[in-house]
XYZ file of C-alpha atoms in Angstrom:
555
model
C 17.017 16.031 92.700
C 17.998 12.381 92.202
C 14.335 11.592 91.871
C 13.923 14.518 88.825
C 16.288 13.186 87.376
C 15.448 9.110 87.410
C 12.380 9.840 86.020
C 12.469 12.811 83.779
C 11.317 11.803 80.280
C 13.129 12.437 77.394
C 11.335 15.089 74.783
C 10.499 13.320 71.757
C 8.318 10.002 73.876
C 4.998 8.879 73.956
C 3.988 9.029 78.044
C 1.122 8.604 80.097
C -0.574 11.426 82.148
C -3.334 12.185 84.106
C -5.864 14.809 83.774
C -5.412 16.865 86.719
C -8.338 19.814 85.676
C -10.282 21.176 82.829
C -10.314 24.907 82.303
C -12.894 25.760 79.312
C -11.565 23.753 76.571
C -8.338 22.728 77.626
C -7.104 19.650 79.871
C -4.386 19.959 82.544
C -2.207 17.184 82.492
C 0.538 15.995 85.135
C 3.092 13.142 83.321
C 5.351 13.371 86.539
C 7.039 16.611 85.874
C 7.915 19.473 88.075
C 4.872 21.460 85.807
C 1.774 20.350 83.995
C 0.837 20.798 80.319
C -1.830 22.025 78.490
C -3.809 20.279 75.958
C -6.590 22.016 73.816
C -9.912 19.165 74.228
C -10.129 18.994 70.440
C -7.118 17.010 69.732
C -8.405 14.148 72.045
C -11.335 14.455 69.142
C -14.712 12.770 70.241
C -13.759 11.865 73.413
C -12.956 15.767 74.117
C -16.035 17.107 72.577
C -18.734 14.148 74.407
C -17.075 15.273 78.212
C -15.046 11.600 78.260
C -12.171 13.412 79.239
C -12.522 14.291 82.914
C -10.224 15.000 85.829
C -8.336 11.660 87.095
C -8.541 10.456 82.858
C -5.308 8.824 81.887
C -4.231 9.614 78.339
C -1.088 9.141 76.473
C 0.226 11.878 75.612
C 3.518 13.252 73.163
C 6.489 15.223 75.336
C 7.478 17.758 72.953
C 9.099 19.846 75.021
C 10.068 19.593 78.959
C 9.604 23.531 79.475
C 8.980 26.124 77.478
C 9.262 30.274 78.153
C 6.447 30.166 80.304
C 7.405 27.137 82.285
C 4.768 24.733 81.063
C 6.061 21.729 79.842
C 4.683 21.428 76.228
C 2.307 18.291 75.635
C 0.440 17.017 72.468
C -1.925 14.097 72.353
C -2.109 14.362 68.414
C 1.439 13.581 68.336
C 1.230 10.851 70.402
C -2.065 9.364 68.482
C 0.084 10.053 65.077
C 3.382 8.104 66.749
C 1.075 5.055 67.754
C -0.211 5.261 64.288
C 2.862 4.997 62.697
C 3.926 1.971 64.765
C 0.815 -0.123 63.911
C 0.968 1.291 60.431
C 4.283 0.335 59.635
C 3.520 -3.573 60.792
C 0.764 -3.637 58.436
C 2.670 -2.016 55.944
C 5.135 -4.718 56.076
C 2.659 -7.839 55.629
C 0.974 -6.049 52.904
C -2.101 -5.772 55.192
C -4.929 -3.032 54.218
C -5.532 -0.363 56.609
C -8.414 2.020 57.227
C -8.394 5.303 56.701
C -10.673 8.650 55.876
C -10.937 11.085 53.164
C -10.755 14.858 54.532
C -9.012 16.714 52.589
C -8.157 17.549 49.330
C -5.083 19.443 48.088
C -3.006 19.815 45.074
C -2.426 16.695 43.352
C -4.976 14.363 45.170
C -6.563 14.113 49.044
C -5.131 13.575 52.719
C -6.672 10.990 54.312
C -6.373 10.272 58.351
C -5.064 6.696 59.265
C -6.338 6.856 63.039
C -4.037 10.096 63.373
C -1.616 9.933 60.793
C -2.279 11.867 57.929
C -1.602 10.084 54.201
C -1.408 11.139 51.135
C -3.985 10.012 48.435
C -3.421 10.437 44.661
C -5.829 11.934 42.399
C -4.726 8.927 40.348
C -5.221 5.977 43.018
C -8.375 7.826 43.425
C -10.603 4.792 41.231
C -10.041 2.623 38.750
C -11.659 5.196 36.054
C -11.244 9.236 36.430
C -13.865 10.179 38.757
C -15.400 13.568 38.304
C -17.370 13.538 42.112
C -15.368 13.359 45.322
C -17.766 14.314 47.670
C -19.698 11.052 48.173
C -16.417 9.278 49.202
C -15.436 12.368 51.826
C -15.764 11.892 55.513
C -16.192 7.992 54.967
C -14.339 4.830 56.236
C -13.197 2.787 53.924
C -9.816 0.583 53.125
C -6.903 1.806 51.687
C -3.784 -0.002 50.466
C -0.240 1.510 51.581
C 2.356 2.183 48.460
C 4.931 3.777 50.587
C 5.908 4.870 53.889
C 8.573 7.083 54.613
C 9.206 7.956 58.393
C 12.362 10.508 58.439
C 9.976 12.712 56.209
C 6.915 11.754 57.532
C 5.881 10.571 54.080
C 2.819 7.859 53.587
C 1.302 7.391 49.986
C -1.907 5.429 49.718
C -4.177 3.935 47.270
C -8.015 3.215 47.036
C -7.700 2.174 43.494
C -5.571 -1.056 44.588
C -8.135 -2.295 46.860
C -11.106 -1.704 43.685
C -8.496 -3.794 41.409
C -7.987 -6.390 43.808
C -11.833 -6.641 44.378
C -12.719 -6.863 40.319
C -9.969 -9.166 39.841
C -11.756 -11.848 41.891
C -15.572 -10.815 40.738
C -13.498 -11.137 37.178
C -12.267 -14.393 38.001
C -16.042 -15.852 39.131
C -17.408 -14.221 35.968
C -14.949 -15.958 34.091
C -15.284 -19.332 35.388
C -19.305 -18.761 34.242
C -18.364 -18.415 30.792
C -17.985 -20.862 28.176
C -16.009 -20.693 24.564
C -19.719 -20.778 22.023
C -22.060 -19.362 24.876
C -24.430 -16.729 23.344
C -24.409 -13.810 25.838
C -25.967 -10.449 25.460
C -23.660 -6.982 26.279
C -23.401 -3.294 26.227
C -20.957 -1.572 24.716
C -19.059 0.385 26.586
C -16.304 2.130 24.090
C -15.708 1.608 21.174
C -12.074 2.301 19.184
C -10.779 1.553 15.712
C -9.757 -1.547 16.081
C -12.870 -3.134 17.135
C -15.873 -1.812 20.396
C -15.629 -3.425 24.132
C -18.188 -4.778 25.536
C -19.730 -5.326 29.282
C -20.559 -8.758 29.803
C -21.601 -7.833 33.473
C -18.606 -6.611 35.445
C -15.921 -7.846 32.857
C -15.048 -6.594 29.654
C -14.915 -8.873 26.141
C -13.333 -7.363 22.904
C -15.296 -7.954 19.560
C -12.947 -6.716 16.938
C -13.759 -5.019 13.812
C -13.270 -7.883 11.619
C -16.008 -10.141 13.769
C -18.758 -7.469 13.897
C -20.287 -8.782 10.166
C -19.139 -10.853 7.399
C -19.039 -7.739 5.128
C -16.029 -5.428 5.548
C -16.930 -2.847 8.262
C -14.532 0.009 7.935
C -14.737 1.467 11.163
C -17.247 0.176 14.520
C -19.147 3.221 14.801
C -20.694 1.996 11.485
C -22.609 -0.385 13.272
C -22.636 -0.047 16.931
C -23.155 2.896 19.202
C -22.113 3.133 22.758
C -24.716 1.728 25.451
C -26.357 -0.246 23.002
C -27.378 -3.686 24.266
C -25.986 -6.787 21.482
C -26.058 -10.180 21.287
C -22.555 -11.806 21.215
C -20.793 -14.960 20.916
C -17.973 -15.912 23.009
C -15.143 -17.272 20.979
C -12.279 -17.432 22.891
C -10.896 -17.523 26.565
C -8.087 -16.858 28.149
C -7.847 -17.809 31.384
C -4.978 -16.534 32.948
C -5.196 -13.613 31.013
C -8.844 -12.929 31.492
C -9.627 -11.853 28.266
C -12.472 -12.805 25.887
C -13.003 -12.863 22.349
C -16.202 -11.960 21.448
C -17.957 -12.275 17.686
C -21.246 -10.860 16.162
C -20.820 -12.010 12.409
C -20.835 -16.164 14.299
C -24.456 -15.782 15.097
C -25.186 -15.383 11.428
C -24.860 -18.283 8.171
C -21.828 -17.755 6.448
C -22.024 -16.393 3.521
C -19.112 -18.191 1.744
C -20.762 -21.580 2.146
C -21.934 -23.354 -1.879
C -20.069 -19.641 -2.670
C -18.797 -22.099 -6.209
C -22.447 -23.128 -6.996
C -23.708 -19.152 -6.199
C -20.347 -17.799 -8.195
C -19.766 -19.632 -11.246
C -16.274 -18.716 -13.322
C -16.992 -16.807 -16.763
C -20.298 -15.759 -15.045
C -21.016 -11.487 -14.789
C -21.903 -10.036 -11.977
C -22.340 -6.625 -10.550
C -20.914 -5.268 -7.747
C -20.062 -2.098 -5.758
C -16.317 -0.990 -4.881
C -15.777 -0.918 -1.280
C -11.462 -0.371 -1.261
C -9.231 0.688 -3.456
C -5.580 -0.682 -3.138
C -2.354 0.022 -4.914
C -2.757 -3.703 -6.696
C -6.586 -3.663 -7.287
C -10.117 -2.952 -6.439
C -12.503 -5.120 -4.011
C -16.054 -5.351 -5.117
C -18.598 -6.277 -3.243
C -21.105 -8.547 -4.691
C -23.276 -9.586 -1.773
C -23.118 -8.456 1.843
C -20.278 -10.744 3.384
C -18.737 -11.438 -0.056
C -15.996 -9.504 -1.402
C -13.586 -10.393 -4.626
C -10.663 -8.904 -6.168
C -10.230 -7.211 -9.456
C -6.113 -7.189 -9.668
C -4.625 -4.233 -11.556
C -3.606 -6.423 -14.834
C -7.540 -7.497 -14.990
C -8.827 -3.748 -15.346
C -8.214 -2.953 -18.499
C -6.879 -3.980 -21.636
C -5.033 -1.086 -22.893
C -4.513 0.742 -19.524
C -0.936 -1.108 -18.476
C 0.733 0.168 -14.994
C -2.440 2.833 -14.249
C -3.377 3.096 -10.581
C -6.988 1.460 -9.828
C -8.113 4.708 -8.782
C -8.040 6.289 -12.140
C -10.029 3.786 -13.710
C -12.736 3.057 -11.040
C -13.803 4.954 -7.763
C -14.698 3.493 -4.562
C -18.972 3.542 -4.058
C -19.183 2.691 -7.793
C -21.280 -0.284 -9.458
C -19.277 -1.962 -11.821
C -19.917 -5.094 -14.286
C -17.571 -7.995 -13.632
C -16.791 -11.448 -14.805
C -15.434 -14.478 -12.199
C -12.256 -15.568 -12.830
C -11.571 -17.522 -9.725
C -12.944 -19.049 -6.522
C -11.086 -20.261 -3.812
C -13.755 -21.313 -0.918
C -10.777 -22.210 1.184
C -8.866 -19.182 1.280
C -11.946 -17.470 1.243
C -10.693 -15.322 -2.343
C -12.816 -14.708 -5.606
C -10.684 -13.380 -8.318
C -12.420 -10.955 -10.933
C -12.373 -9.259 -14.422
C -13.657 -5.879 -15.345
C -11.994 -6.015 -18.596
C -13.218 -9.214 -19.220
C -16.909 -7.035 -19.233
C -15.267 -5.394 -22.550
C -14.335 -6.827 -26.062
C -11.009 -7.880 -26.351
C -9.418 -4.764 -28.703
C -7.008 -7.308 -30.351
C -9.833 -9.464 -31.146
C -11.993 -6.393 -32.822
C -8.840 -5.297 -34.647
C -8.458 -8.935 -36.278
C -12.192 -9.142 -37.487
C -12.149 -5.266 -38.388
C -8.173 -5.406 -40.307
C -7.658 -8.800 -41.339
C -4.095 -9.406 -42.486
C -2.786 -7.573 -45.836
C -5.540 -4.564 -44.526
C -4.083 -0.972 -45.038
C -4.197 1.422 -41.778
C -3.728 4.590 -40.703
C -2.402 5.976 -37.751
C -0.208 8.359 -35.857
C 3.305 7.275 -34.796
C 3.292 7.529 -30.551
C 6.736 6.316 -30.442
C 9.864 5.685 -31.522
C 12.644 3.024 -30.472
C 15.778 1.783 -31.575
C 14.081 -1.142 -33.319
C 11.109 0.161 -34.710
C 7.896 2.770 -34.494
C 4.605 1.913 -32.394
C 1.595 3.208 -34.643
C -1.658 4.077 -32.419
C -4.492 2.322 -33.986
C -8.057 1.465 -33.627
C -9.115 0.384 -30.012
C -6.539 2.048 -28.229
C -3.850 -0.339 -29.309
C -0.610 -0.208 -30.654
C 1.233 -2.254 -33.673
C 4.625 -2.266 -34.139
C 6.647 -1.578 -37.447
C 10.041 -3.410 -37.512
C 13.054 -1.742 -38.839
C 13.102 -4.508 -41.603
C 9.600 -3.366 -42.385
C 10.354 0.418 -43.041
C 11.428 0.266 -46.523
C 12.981 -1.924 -49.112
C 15.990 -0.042 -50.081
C 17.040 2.065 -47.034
C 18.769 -0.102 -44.143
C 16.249 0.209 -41.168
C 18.499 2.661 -38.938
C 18.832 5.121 -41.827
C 14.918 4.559 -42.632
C 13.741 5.419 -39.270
C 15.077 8.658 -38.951
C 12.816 10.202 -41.444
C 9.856 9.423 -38.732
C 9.172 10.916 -35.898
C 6.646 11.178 -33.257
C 2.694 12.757 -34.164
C 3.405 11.739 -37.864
C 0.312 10.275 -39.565
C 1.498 6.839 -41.361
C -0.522 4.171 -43.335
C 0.760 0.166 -42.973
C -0.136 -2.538 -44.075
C -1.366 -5.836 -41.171
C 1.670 -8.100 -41.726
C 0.391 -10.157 -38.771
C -2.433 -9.790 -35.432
C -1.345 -12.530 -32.401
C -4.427 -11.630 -29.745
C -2.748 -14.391 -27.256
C 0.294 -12.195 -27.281
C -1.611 -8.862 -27.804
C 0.228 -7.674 -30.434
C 0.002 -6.302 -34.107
C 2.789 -6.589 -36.565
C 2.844 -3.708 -39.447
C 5.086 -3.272 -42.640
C 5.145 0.280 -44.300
C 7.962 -1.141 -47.268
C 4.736 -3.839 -47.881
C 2.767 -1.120 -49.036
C 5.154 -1.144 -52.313
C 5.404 -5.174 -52.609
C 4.958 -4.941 -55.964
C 8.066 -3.665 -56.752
C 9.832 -6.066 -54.838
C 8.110 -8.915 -56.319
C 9.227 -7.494 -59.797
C 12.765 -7.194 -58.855
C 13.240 -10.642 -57.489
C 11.092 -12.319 -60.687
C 13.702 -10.920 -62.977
C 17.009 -11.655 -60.826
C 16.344 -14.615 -59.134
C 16.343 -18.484 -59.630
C 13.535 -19.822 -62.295
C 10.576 -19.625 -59.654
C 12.012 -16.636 -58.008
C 12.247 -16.523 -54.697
C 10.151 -19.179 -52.309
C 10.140 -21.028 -48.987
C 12.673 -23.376 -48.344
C 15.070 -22.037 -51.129
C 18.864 -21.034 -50.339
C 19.957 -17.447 -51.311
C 23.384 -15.326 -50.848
C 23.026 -12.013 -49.094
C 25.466 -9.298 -48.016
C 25.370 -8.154 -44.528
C 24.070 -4.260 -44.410
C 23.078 -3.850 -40.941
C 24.343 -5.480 -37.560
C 22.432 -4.915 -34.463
C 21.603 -6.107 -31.003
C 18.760 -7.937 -32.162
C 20.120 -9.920 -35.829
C 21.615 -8.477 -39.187
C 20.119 -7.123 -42.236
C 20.646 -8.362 -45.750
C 20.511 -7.961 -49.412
C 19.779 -10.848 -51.076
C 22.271 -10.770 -54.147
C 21.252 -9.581 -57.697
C 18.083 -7.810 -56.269
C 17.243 -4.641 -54.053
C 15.120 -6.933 -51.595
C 16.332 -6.897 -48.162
C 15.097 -8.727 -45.173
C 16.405 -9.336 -41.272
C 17.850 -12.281 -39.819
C 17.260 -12.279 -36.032
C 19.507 -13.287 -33.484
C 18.014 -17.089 -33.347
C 18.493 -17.433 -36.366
C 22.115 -16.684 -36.919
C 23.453 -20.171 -36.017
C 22.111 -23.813 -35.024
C 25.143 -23.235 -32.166
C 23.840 -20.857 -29.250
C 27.502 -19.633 -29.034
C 27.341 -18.767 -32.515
C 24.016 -16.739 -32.433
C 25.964 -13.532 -31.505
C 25.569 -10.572 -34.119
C 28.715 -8.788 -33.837
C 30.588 -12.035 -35.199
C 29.443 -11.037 -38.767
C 30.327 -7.197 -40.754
C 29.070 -5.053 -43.239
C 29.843 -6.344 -46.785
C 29.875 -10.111 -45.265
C 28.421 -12.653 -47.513
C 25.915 -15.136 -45.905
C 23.976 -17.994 -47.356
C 20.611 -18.368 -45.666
C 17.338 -20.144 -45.906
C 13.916 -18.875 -46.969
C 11.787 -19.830 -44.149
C 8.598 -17.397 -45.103
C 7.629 -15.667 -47.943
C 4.404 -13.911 -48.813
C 4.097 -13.271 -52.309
C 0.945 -10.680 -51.174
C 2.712 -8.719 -48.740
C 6.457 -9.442 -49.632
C 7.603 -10.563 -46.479
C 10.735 -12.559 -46.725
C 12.624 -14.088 -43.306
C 15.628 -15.846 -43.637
C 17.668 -18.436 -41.506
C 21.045 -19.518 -41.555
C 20.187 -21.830 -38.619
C 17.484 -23.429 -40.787
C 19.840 -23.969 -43.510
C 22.793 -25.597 -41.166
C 19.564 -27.676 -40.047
C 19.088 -29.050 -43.585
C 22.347 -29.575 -45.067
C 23.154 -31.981 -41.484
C 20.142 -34.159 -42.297
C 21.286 -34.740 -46.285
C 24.542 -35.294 -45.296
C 23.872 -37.835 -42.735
C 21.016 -39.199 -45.362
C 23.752 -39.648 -48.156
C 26.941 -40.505 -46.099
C 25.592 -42.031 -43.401
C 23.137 -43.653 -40.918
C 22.641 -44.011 -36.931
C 23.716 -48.206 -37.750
C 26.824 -46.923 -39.686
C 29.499 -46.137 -36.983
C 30.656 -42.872 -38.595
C 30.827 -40.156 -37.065
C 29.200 -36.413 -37.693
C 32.665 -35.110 -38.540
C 33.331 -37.969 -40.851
C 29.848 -37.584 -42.791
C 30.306 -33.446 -43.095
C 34.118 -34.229 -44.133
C 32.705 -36.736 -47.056
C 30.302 -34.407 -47.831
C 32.256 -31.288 -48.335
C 34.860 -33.051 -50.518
C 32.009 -34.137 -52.671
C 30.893 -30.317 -52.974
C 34.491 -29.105 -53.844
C 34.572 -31.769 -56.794
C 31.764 -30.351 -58.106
């Protein structure tokens, strides 16, 4: 009993036993118990089915149990194979070691895989570096496998054939790498290609060549020029060696195209072109493969202000242009399409020369005047001074309104400025001229002369006036209102206010008159200081206007 009991072994261990008989396929093994066990040949696994296990064999076997119902004490030599497993496993799981291992299974998820008796799990996704659609050639064949994680109390170990591939390409990366040169010519086969740009297979590592390095002409999208497993030639333009990735180009193999682009482009020169993009700010036109220029918004058209490019060209469409500018370094060539066009203002000018009579529809109406449509799709403007000679200009432009057909007469056409001045009182100068013949000084009115008006208007923009003794009215703007800036404010002068101003233009033809009191302050300074004083004489301004003002009250 002592002796049992010394050497009984405790359920749960790895022992050794010997094979004391072999009855059809099962082995009777003695570990030193009171009773044998009884383990089926197949778990010993070749060695059971080639007749290596014979009586007198000693195996290692796992005590699961010391007795069961039947008094056999219950053995298992996979258990024991999986235990030793685990112990070696575990080792070379802790120095990161690689282990071997077979695929024979495969069950939701991934594969089981036997590590010399234990069984491991395999992701479908540790599978290969790239889904694999196949399994069967890697089934039932040794090869290494990297442990991720090993988990004992469950019985738990997750491994991976895709770290071993990685590992493996990283060096053959590495070697391929150190082969390569920044400038090397190099043919590849694309392998996939995205929107960004196609990658291709430089043999057994992978170079980008973007979009914007396939051709010196703007590709839109890869596909337009590649297709996948076609073999290209391809420059490498950058490395990165710790990074491993290359930079390849297509476009470097060929001349560039923007080289002598001044000589080939000339400004004020036409060219036509094809729109390849249309942006919110402009159109690019293509004018040789490689060569693209701009045509910005405010170059599209003359008449056409804040339009969307779209509505006045479409993309695929040859269009005339002109060159406005060339910038080789910033690889830019600015263009014109309305430059392609006559100028409307110009055509107007030739066509209407000033004191011409129009005709057009009123297409709007604003505070300070009307906007007539004319000839050319332009507009000219009718100032509230110009509506009519006897009416103030607030009270005249209410009987206009929007679609009314008007005639005017060309007061003035600045093309620089694109714009067209138009008087509608001009059309009745006549009357004006006879008015201020009979009431004004000998000579009548005429530039440079000083008159006396009464204030009728006051607006944002000046006042209005009546010059005295006559029906003839006519605006002062704002800058003219006083030499002082301070002083140029409208509101400081009221109806029924008398001013004294200065003719500065009048046109006998049209009738025009503009007056300045600015001018006239101007003038009156430079006598004074002429009669009462010089830069040598020491007075000062106040003293010369003083003199000069007593002199005028004497008088």
């Amino acid at each position: 009993m002592d002796s049992f009991v010394d050497n009984e072994p405790l359920e749960g261990a790895v022992v050794k036993g010997t094979v004391v008989a072999i009855e059809k396929d099962l082995a009777i093994i003695d570990v030193g118990l009171k009773t044998e066990g009884r383990i089926p040949l197949k778990e010993f696994g070749a060695a059971g089915r080639d007749g290596l296990i014979k009586v007198g064999s000693i195996v290692e076997v796992y005590v699961d149990r010391v007795e069961n119902a039947a008094g056999e004490a219950v053995l298992s030599r996979e258990k024991a194979r999986r235990e030793e497993s685990w112990v070696k496993l575990e080792v070379m799981y802790n120095n990161n070691e690689r282990v071997e291992g077979t695929i024979f299974n495969q069950v939701k998820g991934g594969f089981t895989v036997d590590l010399e008796g234990a069984v491991a799990f395999l992701p479908r996704s540790q599978v290969d570096i790239r889904p694999i659609r196949d399994i069967a050639p890697l089934m039932n064949v040794p090869q290494p496998f990297q442990i991720l994680k090993m988990d004992k109390r469950r019985g738990n170990i997750v491994v991976s054939r895709r770290a071993i591939l990685e590992e493996s390409r990283a060096e053959q990366r590495s070697e391929i790498v150190q082969q390569l040169e920044e400038g090397q010519v190099v043919d590849g086969v694309v392998k996939n290609i995205t929107d960004y740009g196609a990658f291709v297979d430089l043999g057994g590592i992978d170079g980008l060549l973007h979009v914007t390095d396939i051709a010196w002409r703007r590709v839109n999208h890869p596909s337009e020029v590649l297709t996948i497993g076609e073999t290209i030639k391809v420059q490498i333009v950058r490395i990165n060696h710790e990074s491993h990735r290359i930079s390849l180009g297509m476009k470097q193999l060929q001349s560039d195209p923007w080289e002598g682009i001044e000589a080939k482009y000339p400004i004020e020169a036409k060219f036509t072109g094809r729109v390849t993009n249309i942006t919110d700010y402009g159109a690019f036109v293509e004018l040789e493969p490689g060569i693209e220029g701009l045509i910005h918004v405010s170059e599209m058209s003359w008449t056409k202000k804040n339009v969307h490019p779209g509505k006045i060209v479409s993309t695929s469409q040859e269009v005339e242009v002109v060159v406005l500018e060339v910038d080789p370094d910033k690889r830019r060539i600015s263009l014109g399409l309305k430059q392609t066009l006559a100028n409307p203002w110009e055509s107007f000018a030739e066509k209407f020369p000033v004191g011409a009579v129009i005709e057009g529809e009123v297409k709007n109406k604003t505070e300070f005047g009307l906007f007539i449509g004319l000839d050319g799709d332009v507009d000219g403007m009718v100032h509230l001074s110009d509506l009519d000679w006897q009416k103030s200009g607030e009270i005249a432009l209410e009987d206009y309104n929007r679609g009314d057909m008007v005639s005017a007469k060309v007061l003035d056409v600045d093309v620089e400025k694109e714009r067209i001045s138009l008087g509608i009182k001009q059309l009745s100068a006549g009357e004006a001229s006879a008015a201020t013949a009979d009431t004004a000084e000998p000579g009548g009115i005429r530039k440079n002369a000083i008159v006396t008006g009464t204030v009728t208007e006051v607006n944002e923009g000046g006042i209005e006036v009546r010059i005295a003794d006559t029906d003839v009215t006519a605006f002062i703007r704002r800058a003219d209102l006083s030499r002082d800036r301070n002083d140029q404010r409208p509101e400081r002068f009221s109806k029924g206010e008398k001013v004294d101003a200065r003719v500065t233009q009048y046109d006998r033809k049209t009738g025009r008159i503009q007056l300045s009191i600015k001018a006239l302050e101007i003038a009156e300074e430079k006598e004074a200081v002429a009669n009462y004083g010089s830069s040598a004489s020491g007075a000062s301004l106040g003293d010369i206007l003083g003199a000069a003002l007593k002199d005028r009250e004497k008088e």
